[in-house]
Coordinates of C-alpha atoms in Angstrom, one line a residue:
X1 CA 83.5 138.6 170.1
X2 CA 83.4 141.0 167.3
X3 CA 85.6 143.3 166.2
X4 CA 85.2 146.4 167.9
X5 CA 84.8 144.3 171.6
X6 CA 88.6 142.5 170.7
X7 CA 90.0 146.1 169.6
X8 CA 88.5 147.4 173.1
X9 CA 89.9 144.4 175.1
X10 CA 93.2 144.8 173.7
X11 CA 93.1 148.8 174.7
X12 CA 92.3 147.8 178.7
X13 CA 95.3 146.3 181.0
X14 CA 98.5 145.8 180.7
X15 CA 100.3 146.5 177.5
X16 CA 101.1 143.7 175.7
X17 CA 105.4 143.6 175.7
X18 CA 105.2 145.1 179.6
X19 CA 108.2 143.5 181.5
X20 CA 106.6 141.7 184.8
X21 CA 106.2 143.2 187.9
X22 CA 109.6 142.3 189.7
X23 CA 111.3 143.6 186.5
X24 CA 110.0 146.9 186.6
X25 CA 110.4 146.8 190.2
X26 CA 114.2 146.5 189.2
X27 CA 114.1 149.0 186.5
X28 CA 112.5 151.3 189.7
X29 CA 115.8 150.4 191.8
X30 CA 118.3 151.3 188.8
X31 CA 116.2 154.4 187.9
X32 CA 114.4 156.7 190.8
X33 CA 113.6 158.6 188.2
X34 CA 111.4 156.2 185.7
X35 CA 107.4 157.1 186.5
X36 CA 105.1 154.1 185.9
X37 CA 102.1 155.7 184.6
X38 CA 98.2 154.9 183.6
X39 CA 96.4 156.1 180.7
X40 CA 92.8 156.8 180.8
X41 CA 90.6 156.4 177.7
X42 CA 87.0 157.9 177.3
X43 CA 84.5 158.5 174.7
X44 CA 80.6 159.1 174.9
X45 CA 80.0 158.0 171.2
X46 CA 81.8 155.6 169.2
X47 CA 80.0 156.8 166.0
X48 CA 77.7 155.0 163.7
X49 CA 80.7 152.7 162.6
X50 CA 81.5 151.5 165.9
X51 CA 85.2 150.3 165.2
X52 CA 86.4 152.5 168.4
X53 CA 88.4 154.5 166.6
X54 CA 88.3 157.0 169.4
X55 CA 89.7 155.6 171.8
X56 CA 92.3 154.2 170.0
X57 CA 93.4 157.4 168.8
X58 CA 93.5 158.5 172.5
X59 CA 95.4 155.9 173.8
X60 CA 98.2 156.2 170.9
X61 CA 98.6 159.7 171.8
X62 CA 99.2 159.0 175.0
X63 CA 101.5 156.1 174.3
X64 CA 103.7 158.6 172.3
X65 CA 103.7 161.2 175.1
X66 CA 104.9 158.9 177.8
X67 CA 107.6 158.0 175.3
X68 CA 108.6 161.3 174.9
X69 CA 108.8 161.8 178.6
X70 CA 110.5 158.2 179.3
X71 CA 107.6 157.2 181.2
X72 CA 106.4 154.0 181.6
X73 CA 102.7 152.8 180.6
X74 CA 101.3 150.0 183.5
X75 CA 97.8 150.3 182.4
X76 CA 95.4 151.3 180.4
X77 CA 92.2 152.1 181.3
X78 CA 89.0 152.2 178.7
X79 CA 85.0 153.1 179.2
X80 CA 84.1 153.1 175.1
X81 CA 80.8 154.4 174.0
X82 CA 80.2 156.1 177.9
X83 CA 78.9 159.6 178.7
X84 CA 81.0 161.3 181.7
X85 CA 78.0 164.0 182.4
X86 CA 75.0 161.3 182.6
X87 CA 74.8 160.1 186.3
X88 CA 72.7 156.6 185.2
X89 CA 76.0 155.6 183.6
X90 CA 78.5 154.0 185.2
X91 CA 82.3 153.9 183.9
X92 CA 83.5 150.6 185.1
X93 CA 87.4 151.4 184.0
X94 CA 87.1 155.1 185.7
X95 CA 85.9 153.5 188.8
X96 CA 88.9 151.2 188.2
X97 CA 91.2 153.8 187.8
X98 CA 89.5 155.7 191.4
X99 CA 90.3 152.1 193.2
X100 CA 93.9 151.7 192.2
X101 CA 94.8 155.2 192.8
X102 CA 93.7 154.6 195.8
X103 CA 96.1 151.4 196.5
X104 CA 98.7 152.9 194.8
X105 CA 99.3 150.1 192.5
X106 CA 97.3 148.4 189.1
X107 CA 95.3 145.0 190.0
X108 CA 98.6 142.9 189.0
X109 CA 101.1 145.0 191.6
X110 CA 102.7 147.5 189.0
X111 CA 103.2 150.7 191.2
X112 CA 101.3 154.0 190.1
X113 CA 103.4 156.8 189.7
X114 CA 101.3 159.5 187.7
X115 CA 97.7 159.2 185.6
X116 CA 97.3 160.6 181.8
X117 CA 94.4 161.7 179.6
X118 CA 94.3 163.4 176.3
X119 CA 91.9 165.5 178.1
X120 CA 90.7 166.3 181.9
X121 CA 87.0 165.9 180.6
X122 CA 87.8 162.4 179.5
X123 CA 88.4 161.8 183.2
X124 CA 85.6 164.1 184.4
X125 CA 82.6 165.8 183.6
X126 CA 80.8 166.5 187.1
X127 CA 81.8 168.0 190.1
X128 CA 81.6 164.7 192.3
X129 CA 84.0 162.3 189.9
X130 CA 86.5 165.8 190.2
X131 CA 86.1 165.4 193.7
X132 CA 86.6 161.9 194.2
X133 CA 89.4 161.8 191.5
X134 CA 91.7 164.1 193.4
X135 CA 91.1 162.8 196.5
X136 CA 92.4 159.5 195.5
X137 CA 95.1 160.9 193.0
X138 CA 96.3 163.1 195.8
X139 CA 95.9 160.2 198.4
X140 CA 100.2 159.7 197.1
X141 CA 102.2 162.2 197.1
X142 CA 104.7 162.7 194.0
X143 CA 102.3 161.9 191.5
X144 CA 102.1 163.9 188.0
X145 CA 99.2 164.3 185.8
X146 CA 99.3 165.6 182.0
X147 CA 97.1 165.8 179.5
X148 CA 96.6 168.0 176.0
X149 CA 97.3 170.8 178.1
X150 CA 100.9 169.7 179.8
X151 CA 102.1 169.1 182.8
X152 CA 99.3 169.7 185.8
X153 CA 100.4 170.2 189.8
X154 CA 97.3 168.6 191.1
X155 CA 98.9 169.4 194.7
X156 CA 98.9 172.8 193.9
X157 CA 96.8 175.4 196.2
X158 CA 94.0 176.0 195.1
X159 CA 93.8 173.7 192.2
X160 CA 90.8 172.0 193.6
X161 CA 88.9 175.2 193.3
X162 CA 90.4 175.4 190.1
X163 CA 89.2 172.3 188.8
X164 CA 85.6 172.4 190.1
X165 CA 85.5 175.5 187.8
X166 CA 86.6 174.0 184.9
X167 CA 84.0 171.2 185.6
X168 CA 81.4 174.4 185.9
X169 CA 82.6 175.5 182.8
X170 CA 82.1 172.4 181.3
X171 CA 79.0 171.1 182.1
X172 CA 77.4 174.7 181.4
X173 CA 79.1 174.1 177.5
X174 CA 77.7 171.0 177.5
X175 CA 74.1 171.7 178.5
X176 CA 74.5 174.3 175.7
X177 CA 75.1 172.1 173.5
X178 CA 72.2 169.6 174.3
X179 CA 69.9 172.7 174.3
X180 CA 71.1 174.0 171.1
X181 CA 70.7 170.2 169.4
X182 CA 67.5 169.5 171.3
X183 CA 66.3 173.3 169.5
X184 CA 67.8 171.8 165.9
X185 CA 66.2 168.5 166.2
X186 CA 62.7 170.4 167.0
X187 CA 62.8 173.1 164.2
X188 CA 64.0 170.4 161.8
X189 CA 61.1 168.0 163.0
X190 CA 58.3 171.5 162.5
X191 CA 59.9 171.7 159.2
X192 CA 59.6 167.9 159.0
X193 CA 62.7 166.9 158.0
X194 CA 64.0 163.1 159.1
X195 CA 66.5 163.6 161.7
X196 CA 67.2 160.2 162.3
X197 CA 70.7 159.3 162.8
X198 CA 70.5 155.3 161.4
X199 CA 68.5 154.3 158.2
X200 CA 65.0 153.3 159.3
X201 CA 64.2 150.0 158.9
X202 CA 61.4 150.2 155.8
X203 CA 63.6 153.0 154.3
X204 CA 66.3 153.6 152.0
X205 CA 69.7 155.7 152.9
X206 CA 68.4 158.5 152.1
X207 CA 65.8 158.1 155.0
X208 CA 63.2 159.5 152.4
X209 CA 62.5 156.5 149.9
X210 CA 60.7 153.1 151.1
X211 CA 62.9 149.7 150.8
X212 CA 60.2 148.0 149.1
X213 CA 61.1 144.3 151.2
X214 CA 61.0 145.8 154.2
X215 CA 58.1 148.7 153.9
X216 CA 55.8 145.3 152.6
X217 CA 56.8 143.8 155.9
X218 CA 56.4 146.6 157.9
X219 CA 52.6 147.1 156.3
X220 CA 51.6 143.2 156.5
X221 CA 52.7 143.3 160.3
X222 CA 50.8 146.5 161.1
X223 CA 47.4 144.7 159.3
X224 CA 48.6 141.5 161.0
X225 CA 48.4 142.8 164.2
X226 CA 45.5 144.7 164.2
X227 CA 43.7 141.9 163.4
X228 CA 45.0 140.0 166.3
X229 CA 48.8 138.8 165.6
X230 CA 50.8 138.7 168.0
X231 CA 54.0 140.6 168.0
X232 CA 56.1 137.5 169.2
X233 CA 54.8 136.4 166.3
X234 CA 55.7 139.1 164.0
X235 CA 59.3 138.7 165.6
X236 CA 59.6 135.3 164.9
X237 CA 58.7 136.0 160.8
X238 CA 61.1 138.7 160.9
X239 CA 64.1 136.1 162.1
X240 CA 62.8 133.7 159.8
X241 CA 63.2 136.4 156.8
X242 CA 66.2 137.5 157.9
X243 CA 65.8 140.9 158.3
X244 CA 68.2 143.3 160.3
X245 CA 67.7 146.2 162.5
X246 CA 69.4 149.4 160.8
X247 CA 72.4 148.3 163.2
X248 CA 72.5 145.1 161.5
X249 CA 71.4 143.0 164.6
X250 CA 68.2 140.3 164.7
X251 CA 65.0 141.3 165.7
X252 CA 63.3 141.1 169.3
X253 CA 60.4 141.9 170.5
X254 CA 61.1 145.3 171.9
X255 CA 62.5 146.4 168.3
X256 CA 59.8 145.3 166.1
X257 CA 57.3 147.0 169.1
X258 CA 59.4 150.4 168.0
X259 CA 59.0 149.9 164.6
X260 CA 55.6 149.2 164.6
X261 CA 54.5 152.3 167.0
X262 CA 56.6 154.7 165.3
X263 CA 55.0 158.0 164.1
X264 CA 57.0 157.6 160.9
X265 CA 55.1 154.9 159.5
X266 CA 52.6 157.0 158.7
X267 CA 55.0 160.1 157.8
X268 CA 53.9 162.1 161.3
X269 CA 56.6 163.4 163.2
X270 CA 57.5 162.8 167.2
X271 CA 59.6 163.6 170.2
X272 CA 60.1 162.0 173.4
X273 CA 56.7 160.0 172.2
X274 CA 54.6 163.3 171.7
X275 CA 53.1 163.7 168.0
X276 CA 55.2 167.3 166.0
X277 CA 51.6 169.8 165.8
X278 CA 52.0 172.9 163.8
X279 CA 50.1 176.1 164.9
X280 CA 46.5 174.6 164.2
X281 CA 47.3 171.5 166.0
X282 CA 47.6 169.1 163.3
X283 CA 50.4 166.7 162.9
X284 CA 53.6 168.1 161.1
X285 CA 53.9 165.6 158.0
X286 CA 57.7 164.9 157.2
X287 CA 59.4 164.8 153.9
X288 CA 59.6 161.1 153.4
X289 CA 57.0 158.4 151.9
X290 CA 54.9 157.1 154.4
X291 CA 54.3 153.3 154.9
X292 CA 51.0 153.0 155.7
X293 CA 48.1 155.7 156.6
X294 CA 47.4 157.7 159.8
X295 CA 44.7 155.5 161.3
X296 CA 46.2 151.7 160.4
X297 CA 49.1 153.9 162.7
X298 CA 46.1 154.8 165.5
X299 CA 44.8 151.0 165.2
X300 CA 48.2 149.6 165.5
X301 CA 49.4 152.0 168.4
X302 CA 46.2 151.3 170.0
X303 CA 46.2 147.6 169.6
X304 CA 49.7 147.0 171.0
X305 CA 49.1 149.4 174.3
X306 CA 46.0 147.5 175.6
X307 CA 47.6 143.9 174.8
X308 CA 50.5 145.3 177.7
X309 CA 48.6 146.9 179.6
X310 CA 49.2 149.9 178.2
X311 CA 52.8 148.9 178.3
X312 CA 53.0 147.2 175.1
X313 CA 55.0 144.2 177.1
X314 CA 54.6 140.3 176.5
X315 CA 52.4 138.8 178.5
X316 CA 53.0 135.4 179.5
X317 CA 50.0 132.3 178.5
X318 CA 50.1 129.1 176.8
X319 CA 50.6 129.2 173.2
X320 CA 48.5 126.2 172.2
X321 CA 50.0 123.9 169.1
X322 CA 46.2 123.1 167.7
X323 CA 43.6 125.3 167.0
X324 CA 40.5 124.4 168.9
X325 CA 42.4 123.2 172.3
X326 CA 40.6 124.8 175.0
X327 CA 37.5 125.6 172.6
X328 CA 36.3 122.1 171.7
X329 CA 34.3 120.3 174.8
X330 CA 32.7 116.8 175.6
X331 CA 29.5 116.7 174.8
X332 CA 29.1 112.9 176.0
X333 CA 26.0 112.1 178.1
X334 CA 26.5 109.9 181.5
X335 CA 23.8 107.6 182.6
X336 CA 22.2 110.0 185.0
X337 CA 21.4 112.9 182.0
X338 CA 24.8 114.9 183.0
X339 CA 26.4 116.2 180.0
X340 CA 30.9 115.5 180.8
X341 CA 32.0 119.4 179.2
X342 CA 35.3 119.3 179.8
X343 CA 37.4 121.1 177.6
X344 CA 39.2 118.3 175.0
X345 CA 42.9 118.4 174.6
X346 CA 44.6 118.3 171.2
X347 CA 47.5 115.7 170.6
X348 CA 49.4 114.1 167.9
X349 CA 47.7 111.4 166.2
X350 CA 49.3 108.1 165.0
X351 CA 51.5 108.0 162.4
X352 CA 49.5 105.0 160.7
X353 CA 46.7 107.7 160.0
X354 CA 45.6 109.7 157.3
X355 CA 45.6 112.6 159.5
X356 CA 48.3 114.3 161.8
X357 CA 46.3 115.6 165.0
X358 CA 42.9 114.8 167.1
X359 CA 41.0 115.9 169.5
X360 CA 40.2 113.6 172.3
X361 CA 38.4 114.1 176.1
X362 CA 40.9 114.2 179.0
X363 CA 41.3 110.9 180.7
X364 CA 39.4 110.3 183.9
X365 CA 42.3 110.5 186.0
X366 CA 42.4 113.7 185.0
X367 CA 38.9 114.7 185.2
X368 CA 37.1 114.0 182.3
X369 CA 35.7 111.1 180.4
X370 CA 37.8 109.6 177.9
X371 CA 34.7 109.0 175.4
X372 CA 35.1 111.5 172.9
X373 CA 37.7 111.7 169.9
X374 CA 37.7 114.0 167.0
X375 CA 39.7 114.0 163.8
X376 CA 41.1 117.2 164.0
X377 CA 41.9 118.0 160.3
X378 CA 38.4 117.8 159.5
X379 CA 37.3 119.3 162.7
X380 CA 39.4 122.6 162.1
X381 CA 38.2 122.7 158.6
X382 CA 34.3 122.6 160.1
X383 CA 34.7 125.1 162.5
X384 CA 36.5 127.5 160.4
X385 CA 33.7 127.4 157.8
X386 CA 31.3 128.1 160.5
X387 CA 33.6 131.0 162.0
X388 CA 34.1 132.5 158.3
X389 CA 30.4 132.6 157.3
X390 CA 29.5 134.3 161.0
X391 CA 32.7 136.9 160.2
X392 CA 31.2 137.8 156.3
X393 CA 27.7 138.7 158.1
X394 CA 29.3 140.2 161.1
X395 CA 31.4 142.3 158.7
X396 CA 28.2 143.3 156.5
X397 CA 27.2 144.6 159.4
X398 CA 29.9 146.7 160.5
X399 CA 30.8 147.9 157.1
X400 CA 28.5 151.1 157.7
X401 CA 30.8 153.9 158.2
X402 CA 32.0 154.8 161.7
X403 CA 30.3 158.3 162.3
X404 CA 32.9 160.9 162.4
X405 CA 34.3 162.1 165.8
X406 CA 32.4 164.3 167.6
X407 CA 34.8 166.0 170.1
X408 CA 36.8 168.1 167.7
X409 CA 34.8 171.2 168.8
X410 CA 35.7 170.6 172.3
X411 CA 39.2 170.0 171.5
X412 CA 39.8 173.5 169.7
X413 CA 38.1 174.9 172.3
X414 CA 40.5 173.3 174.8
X415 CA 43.4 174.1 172.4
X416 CA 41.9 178.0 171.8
X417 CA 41.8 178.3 175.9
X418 CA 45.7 177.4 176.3
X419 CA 46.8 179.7 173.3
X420 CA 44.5 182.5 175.6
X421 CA 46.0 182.0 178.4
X422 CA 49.8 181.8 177.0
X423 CA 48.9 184.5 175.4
X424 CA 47.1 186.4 178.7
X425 CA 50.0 185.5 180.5
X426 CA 52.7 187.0 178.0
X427 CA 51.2 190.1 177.8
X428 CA 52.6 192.6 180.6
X429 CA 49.6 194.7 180.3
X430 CA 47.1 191.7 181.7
X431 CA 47.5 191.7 185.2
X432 CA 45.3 189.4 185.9
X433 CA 47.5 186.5 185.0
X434 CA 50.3 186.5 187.1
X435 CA 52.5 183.4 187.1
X436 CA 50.7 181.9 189.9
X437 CA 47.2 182.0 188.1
X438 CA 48.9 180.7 184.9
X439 CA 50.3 177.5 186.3
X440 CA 46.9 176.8 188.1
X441 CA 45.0 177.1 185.5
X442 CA 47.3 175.6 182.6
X443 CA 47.5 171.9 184.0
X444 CA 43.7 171.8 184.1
X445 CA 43.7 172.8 180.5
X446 CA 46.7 170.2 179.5
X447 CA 45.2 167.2 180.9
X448 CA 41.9 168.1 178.8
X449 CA 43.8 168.3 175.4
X450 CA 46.1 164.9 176.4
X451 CA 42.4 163.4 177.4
X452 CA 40.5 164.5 173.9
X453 CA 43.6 163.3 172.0
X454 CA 43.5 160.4 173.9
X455 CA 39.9 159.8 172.8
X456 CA 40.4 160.8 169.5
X457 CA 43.0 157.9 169.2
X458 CA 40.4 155.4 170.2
X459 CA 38.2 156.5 167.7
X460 CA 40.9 156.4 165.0
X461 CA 41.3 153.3 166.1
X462 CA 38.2 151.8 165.5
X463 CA 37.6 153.7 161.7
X464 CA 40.8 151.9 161.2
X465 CA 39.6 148.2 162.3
X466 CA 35.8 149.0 161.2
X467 CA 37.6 149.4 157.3
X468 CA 39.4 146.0 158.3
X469 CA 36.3 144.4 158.5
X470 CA 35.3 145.0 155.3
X471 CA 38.1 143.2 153.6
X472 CA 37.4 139.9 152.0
X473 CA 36.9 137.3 154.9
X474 CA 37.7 134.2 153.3
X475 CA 41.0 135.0 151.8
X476 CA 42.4 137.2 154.6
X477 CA 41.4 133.8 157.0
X478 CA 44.1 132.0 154.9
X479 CA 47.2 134.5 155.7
X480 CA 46.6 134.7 159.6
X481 CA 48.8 132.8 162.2
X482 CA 47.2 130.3 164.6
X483 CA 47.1 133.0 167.4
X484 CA 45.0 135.2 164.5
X485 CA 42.4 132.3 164.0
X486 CA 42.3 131.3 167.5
X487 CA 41.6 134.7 168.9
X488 CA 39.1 135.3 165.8
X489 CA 37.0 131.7 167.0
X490 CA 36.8 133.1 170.5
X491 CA 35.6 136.5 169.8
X492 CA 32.2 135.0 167.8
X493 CA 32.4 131.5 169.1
X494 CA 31.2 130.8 173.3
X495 CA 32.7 127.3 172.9
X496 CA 31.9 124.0 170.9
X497 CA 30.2 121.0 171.8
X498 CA 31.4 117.9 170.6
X499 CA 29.2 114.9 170.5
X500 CA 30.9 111.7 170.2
X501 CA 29.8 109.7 167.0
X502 CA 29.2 106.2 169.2
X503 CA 31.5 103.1 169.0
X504 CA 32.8 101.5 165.6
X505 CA 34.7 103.8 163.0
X506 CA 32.4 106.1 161.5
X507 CA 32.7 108.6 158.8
X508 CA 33.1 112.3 160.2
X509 CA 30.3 113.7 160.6
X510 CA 30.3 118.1 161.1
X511 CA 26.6 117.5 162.3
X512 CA 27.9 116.3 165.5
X513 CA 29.9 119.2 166.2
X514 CA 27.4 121.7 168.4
X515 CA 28.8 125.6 168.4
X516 CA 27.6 128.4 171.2
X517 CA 27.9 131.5 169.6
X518 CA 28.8 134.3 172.2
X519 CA 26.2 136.6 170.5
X520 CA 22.5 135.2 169.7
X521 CA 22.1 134.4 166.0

């Protein structure tokens, strides 16, 4: 438990020194007078330290006042780092505090006599949790409520009126406030200004200069995975590196997928996952240095999207130990002409050998033959010679430049139609486009812009993999992962027959190893 989750334990329950039940329940009988009361502690951000500082603040404040009154604190309860005006969050200690109210008593027995809050929108924020909090506040009668603005008669007439406008009040400051930041954080992105509020991984404080160890990780993951990594295995480098988030925790597979498919990689700006355009449509360039270009971004985006199923998830599979299991197939002939094919298995070979793995045929229990085995050092080694040489003429052939994209007319004309019609629409002297006619027609023209940019993507996409292809082969075949090489053998290779070299121990011979291209030669 770190830190921060020990400070926030200690702020919840009973205060530590609190005599036991039956002794306050004595104190009660000496003193009508003494109120046993519960403090309620709330903050929606704990700040970029996280040392909940907040609420301890809060909860000292309200010690000191119930001192000053001769109270008695029971309880305290705590919901650290929890927004009051979102409904998706739930506020485990306020729906703690609703319970016992309503019991009249904390979970261990101590009786509840009053409730206090440095504030009332600690407590609530929306006009249900007012509701439901006075209901059960009010559920016992001689209760009393303060906060930073004194004493409050929650009994009073018409306080419940009162209250739901204060909520009102509050939730229309609030909603200013999240329009006014949400209108910041979109000039500031037009001006293209970072507006993150934790360092970006790949970047210095300053969220403006690259961290040279981190930026070369970012890049070699971005090449690594358009040319077929996967980014489980990315992870897994990253944890073996020992690099942090920007929060200082180890990497999963959801954060390297948001590094990897931000914007900011390749110095565009976003928001809510939409590319920053400025008046001619292109992509607002931010202030800081970009880690690698525009299309590697489009490849990379592109890359990760289809792998979820547009998701960008894992998807389950086998993730096979050797690097022709599943590819390599018997190849040995039965009496009768019939050729065995099944699909050899690789396995750990005997420590007395030269080698460490083979490839063998499945036992005939379990459907194959048993009659063909395969060094597999020197097997790998064949087939990868074969794969490289069919990748350098492949990649001969696709180094002729992509042609360039031939929708960008349409697009401007798509683009040129909206800023019509806005423009139509705004003027009072058109009549013809009332606000009926403009939200008819403005979907049509929406879903043609997301569609072209859509396309235009792809064809990024594909520049970007084309100019991967023209990389040297042979020494880029060297730095890929197993899953790299494997999915590389598959995309040229059908499958490969191997023919078994006959009884006795024979020298290896690469002859005997039959490929099926998936393309004619």
């Amino acid at each position: 438990m770190g830190k921060r989750d020990e400070l926030v334990s200690k702020l919840r329950g009973v205060p530590e020194g609190l005599p036991s039940v039956e002794e306050v329940r004595g104190m009660l009988a000496a003193d009508p007078n003494l109120k046993c009361v519960v403090c309620y502690a709330r903050i929606s951000f704990d700040g970029r330290v996280k040392d909940a500082h907040g609420i301890e603040d809060q909860h000292r404040d309200m010690t000191d006042a119930a001192r000053r009154f001769g109270w008695l604190v029971v309880y305290r309860y705590t919901d650290n780092d929890k927004s009051a005006s979102k409904e998706s969050v739930v506020r485990d200690d306020f729906e703690q505090l609703i319970a016992d109210l309503s019991a009249g008593a904390t979970p261990e027995g101590y009786p509840i006599h009053g409730v206090m809050a440095v504030n009332d929108d600690r407590l609530y924020r929306r006009p249900s949790d007012w509701e439901r909090y006075l209901k059960a506040f009010t559920s016992h009668e001689g209760r009393v409520y303060h906060d930073s603005n004194g004493m409050q008669d929650l009994y009073a007439e018409g306080f419940e009126i009162k209250g739901l406008v204060g909520v009102a009040m509050s939730l229309s400051e609030t909603r200013k406030k999240q329009r006014r930041s949400r209108n910041s954080h979109r000039s500031r992105a037009i001006r293209g200004q970072s507006v993150s509020a934790w360092r970006p991984f790949g970047w210095e404080d300053d969220k403006l200069t690259l961290r040279t160890k981190e930026a070369d990780a970012i890049r070699g993951a971005v090449h690594d995975v358009i040319a077929g990594a996967s980014i489980s295995e990315i992870t897994r480098r990253w944890k073996e590196a020992e690099f942090l988030t920007s929060r200082g925790n180890a990497f999963q597979y959801q954060t390297v997928k948001q590094v990897l498919m931000n914007a900011r990689l390749c110095g565009y700006r976003e928001i809510k996952g939409e590319l920053v355009r400025d008046g001619d449509d292109q992509p607002i360039t931010g202030e800081w240095d970009p880690i690698i270009t525009p299309k590697e971004w489009f490849a990379v985006t592109a890359k990760i999207r289809e792998r979820g199923g547009g998701t960008g998830t894992p998807r389950g599979g086998l993730v096979h130990k050797y690097l022709l299991t599943g590819i390599l197939r018997c190849g040995h002939v039965f009496e009768d002409g019939t050729v065995c094919n099944n699909k050899m298995i690789g396995l750990k070979a005997n420590d007395w050998l030269k080698y460490q793995h083979a490839y063998m045929c499945k036992k005939t229990v379990d459907g194959g033959c048993n009659k063909t085995y395969k060094r597999g050092d020197k097997t790998d080694a064949a087939i990868e010679e074969l794969v490289i040489a069919k990748l350098e003429r492949e990649a001969a052939t696709k180094a002729q430049e992509v042609p360039d994209w031939d929708k960008a007319d349409a697009l401007e004309r798509a683009l040129k139609s909206r800023r019509e019609l806005e423009r139509r629409w705004h003027d009072d002297t058109d009549t013809d486009i009332d606000d009926h006619a403009f939200f008819r027609n403005l979907p049509v023209l929406e879903r043609r812009i997301k569609e072209l940019r859509a396309d235009q993507r792809a064809h990024e996409a594909l520049k970007a993999e084309a100019e991967e292809a023209q990389e040297d082969i042979r020494k880029s075949w060297e730095s890929k992962t197993l899953t790299q090489k494997r999915e590389a053998i598959k995309k040229v290779l059908s499958t490969v027959i191997a023919v078994p070299g006959g009884k006795g121990n024979k020298a290896f011979d690469p002859d005997l190893l039959k490929p099926v291209w998936g393309t004619s030669e």
